[in-house]
Coordinates of C-alpha atoms in Angstrom, one line a residue:
X1 CA 10.2 12.3 152.5
X2 CA 7.0 11.8 151.3
X3 CA 4.9 8.8 152.0
X4 CA 5.1 5.6 149.9
X5 CA 1.6 5.3 148.5
X6 CA 0.6 2.1 147.4
X7 CA -2.9 1.1 145.5
X8 CA -3.6 -2.7 145.8
X9 CA -6.7 -5.0 144.7
X10 CA -8.9 -6.4 147.2
X11 CA -7.2 -10.0 147.1
X12 CA -4.1 -8.1 148.8
X13 CA -6.1 -6.9 151.5
X14 CA -5.1 -9.3 154.7
X15 CA -1.5 -9.2 153.7
X16 CA -0.9 -5.6 152.8
X17 CA -0.5 -4.3 156.3
X18 CA 1.9 -6.9 157.1
X19 CA 3.9 -6.0 153.8
X20 CA 3.9 -2.4 154.6
X21 CA 5.1 -3.3 158.3
X22 CA 7.8 -5.2 157.2
X23 CA 9.0 -2.8 154.4
X24 CA 9.1 -0.1 157.1
X25 CA 11.3 -2.0 159.3
X26 CA 13.9 -2.5 156.4
X27 CA 13.6 1.2 155.6
X28 CA 13.1 3.5 158.6
X29 CA 11.6 6.7 157.9
X30 CA 9.4 5.5 155.2
X31 CA 5.7 5.7 155.9
X32 CA 3.6 3.3 153.6
X33 CA 0.4 4.1 152.8
X34 CA -1.6 1.2 151.7
X35 CA -5.0 3.0 150.2
X36 CA -8.4 1.0 150.6
X37 CA -8.7 -1.8 148.0
X38 CA -10.5 -1.9 144.9
X39 CA -11.2 -3.9 141.8
X40 CA -7.7 -3.7 139.7
X41 CA -9.6 -2.0 136.5
X42 CA -10.9 0.7 139.0
X43 CA -7.5 1.2 140.3
X44 CA -6.1 1.5 136.8
X45 CA -8.5 4.3 136.4
X46 CA -8.0 6.1 139.7
X47 CA -4.2 6.4 138.3
X48 CA -5.6 7.5 134.6
X49 CA -7.4 10.1 136.4
X50 CA -4.6 11.5 138.5
X51 CA -5.2 9.8 141.9
X52 CA -2.2 10.0 144.1
X53 CA -0.1 6.8 144.0
X54 CA 3.4 5.2 143.7
X55 CA 3.2 2.0 143.2
X56 CA -0.1 -0.3 142.0
X57 CA -0.4 -3.7 142.3
X58 CA -3.0 -5.5 140.0
X59 CA -4.5 -9.1 139.8
X60 CA -4.2 -8.9 136.0
X61 CA -1.0 -7.8 134.0
X62 CA -3.4 -6.3 131.5
X63 CA -4.4 -3.2 133.2
X64 CA -0.6 -2.5 134.1
X65 CA 0.6 -3.0 130.4
X66 CA -2.1 -0.3 129.5
X67 CA -0.6 2.2 132.1
X68 CA 2.8 1.4 130.8
X69 CA 1.7 2.0 127.2
X70 CA 0.3 5.2 127.9
X71 CA 3.2 6.5 130.0
X72 CA 1.8 6.2 133.5
X73 CA 3.6 3.4 134.9
X74 CA 6.9 1.3 134.3
X75 CA 6.8 -2.2 133.0
X76 CA 4.9 -4.4 135.0
X77 CA 6.7 -7.3 137.0
X78 CA 4.7 -10.5 138.2
X79 CA 4.9 -10.7 142.2
X80 CA 2.7 -13.8 143.0
X81 CA 0.4 -16.4 141.4
X82 CA -2.8 -17.7 142.6
X83 CA -5.5 -20.2 141.8
X84 CA -9.6 -20.2 141.9
X85 CA -11.4 -22.4 144.1
X86 CA -15.1 -22.6 145.2
X87 CA -16.4 -21.6 148.7
X88 CA -19.6 -22.7 150.3
X89 CA -21.5 -22.2 153.8
X90 CA -20.8 -24.8 156.2
X91 CA -24.3 -25.3 157.0
X92 CA -24.6 -26.7 153.1
X93 CA -24.9 -30.4 154.1
X94 CA -24.6 -31.4 150.4
X95 CA -21.3 -30.4 149.4
X96 CA -20.8 -29.6 145.5
X97 CA -17.7 -30.9 143.9
X98 CA -15.8 -29.1 141.4
X99 CA -16.8 -26.2 139.4
X100 CA -19.7 -28.3 137.6
X101 CA -21.0 -28.5 141.3
X102 CA -21.0 -25.0 141.9
X103 CA -23.8 -24.9 138.9
X104 CA -26.4 -27.4 140.7
X105 CA -29.9 -26.2 140.6
X106 CA -31.0 -24.6 143.9
X107 CA -27.2 -23.6 144.8
X108 CA -27.7 -20.1 144.9
X109 CA -24.1 -18.7 143.4
X110 CA -22.5 -15.3 143.6
X111 CA -19.5 -14.4 141.5
X112 CA -17.3 -11.1 140.9
X113 CA -18.3 -8.9 138.1
X114 CA -15.9 -9.3 135.2
X115 CA -16.0 -5.7 133.9
X116 CA -13.4 -4.1 136.2
X117 CA -12.5 -7.5 138.4
X118 CA -10.0 -9.9 137.1
X119 CA -11.2 -12.4 139.7
X120 CA -14.7 -12.0 137.7
X121 CA -12.8 -12.3 134.4
X122 CA -10.5 -15.3 135.6
X123 CA -14.1 -17.2 136.7
X124 CA -15.7 -16.5 133.5
X125 CA -12.6 -18.0 131.8
X126 CA -12.9 -21.0 134.2
X127 CA -16.5 -21.9 133.3
X128 CA -15.5 -21.3 129.4
X129 CA -12.6 -23.9 130.1
X130 CA -14.8 -26.4 131.6
X131 CA -17.2 -25.7 128.8
X132 CA -20.0 -24.6 131.6
X133 CA -21.0 -21.2 130.0
X134 CA -24.3 -22.4 129.0
X135 CA -25.0 -23.8 132.3
X136 CA -23.7 -20.6 133.8
X137 CA -26.4 -18.6 131.9
X138 CA -29.3 -21.2 132.5
X139 CA -28.3 -20.5 136.4
X140 CA -28.7 -16.9 135.7
X141 CA -32.3 -17.3 134.0
X142 CA -33.4 -19.4 137.0
X143 CA -32.3 -16.4 139.5
X144 CA -29.7 -18.3 141.2
X145 CA -26.7 -16.4 140.2
X146 CA -25.9 -12.7 141.4
X147 CA -22.7 -10.5 140.9
X148 CA -20.6 -8.6 143.4
X149 CA -18.4 -5.2 142.6
X150 CA -15.3 -7.2 143.8
X151 CA -14.0 -10.7 145.8
X152 CA -14.3 -8.9 148.8
X153 CA -18.2 -9.3 148.5
X154 CA -18.3 -12.4 147.9
X155 CA -17.2 -14.2 151.3
X156 CA -19.3 -11.5 152.8
X157 CA -22.3 -13.0 151.0
X158 CA -21.6 -16.3 151.7
X159 CA -20.9 -15.9 155.1
X160 CA -24.1 -14.0 155.5
X161 CA -26.2 -16.6 154.0
X162 CA -27.1 -14.3 151.2
X163 CA -25.4 -17.0 149.0
X164 CA -24.8 -20.7 149.1
X165 CA -21.4 -20.4 147.4
X166 CA -19.1 -18.3 145.5
X167 CA -15.8 -18.8 143.4
X168 CA -12.7 -16.6 144.1
X169 CA -9.2 -16.8 144.8
X170 CA -7.6 -19.4 146.8
X171 CA -5.8 -16.9 149.1
X172 CA -9.0 -15.3 150.1
X173 CA -11.0 -18.7 150.5
X174 CA -8.0 -19.7 153.0
X175 CA -8.8 -17.1 155.5
X176 CA -12.4 -16.9 155.0
X177 CA -13.5 -19.6 157.6
X178 CA -15.8 -21.5 155.1
X179 CA -15.8 -24.7 153.2
X180 CA -13.5 -24.7 150.1
X181 CA -14.4 -26.5 147.1
X182 CA -11.1 -27.4 145.3
X183 CA -11.0 -27.0 141.3
X184 CA -8.9 -29.2 139.3
X185 CA -6.3 -27.8 136.8
X186 CA -6.3 -26.3 134.2
X187 CA -9.9 -25.2 135.3
X188 CA -8.3 -23.6 138.8
X189 CA -6.5 -20.9 136.2
X190 CA -3.2 -21.5 138.2
X191 CA -1.3 -21.1 134.8
X192 CA -3.1 -17.9 134.2
X193 CA -3.4 -15.9 137.2
X194 CA -0.8 -13.4 137.9
X195 CA -0.6 -10.6 140.3
X196 CA 1.7 -7.8 138.9
X197 CA 3.4 -4.6 140.3
X198 CA 4.5 -1.3 138.9
X199 CA 6.2 1.7 139.8
X200 CA 4.3 4.7 138.7
X201 CA 5.9 7.3 136.5
X202 CA 5.2 10.2 138.7
X203 CA 6.4 8.6 142.1
X204 CA 7.6 10.9 144.2
X205 CA 10.2 9.1 145.3
X206 CA 11.3 6.8 142.7
X207 CA 14.1 4.7 144.5
X208 CA 12.0 4.0 147.7
X209 CA 9.3 2.8 144.9
X210 CA 11.4 0.6 143.2
X211 CA 12.6 -0.5 146.8
X212 CA 8.9 -1.6 147.7
X213 CA 8.6 -3.7 144.3
X214 CA 11.9 -5.6 144.6
X215 CA 10.8 -6.2 148.5
X216 CA 7.7 -8.3 147.2
X217 CA 10.0 -10.1 145.0
X218 CA 12.9 -10.9 147.7
X219 CA 12.7 -13.7 150.2
X220 CA 10.8 -12.0 152.9
X221 CA 8.2 -10.5 150.5
X222 CA 7.6 -13.8 148.8
X223 CA 7.5 -15.7 152.3
X224 CA 4.6 -13.1 153.3
X225 CA 2.7 -13.6 150.3
X226 CA 3.2 -17.3 150.4
X227 CA 1.6 -17.5 153.9
X228 CA -1.4 -15.6 152.8
X229 CA -2.2 -18.1 150.2
X230 CA -0.6 -16.7 147.1
X231 CA 1.4 -18.8 144.8
X232 CA 5.4 -17.5 145.2
X233 CA 7.2 -16.7 141.9
X234 CA 10.4 -17.0 143.4
X235 CA 11.2 -20.7 144.4
X236 CA 13.9 -20.9 147.5
X237 CA 16.6 -23.8 147.0
X238 CA 19.0 -24.5 149.5
X239 CA 22.1 -22.1 149.1
X240 CA 20.2 -20.0 146.6
X241 CA 20.2 -16.2 146.6
X242 CA 16.7 -15.6 146.2
X243 CA 16.5 -14.7 142.6
X244 CA 13.9 -15.9 140.3
X245 CA 14.3 -19.2 138.1

């Protein structure tokens, strides 16, 4: 049997090995290969260019809808939610409050680029919701704003002292060892952020690929995603059968 090749965004890098291991235990003989993570837009582009994959996970439904519309993937399903938070280095004595606090003069801010990374796109939307786009531009004009390729680089930038703070997914902040700055709804975009998965039409073992996506939605998959800081989409009730609401 051919290996199951899965492409995931950077936000899933920590939990992907656990998901692959648990799925492999459930389906002995299936070798799950999780390729190095990339921003979701780059993942979709790789699929369009013919790079190997059986399942793709994206931090934005839009990229998977695009793949489905051109016949490269099945319709996407939502597997988890998330929310945005700020992070700052523990050495920062005067901790910012909320998204506006991340824009205060002197605080070096780093964000994910919004061209191919949904984290950057969601972050820009958060500043827009808060009415802070003008202040964000001013921070850039002061030389206090930088952008990274993806959310993976944000934690490294703050931890190394390259930046004082960043805005990223709560699931990544939870395991960063840095100080979290909560963002209030709806600025945290918990109502908008959706991680989705789709089986590619060229999947070599379609039944296995479909089983993997189903695993992400079942009780165990949702438990692992929840423990990793994602917002589960399947709510378990006493005596429930694990189906989504």
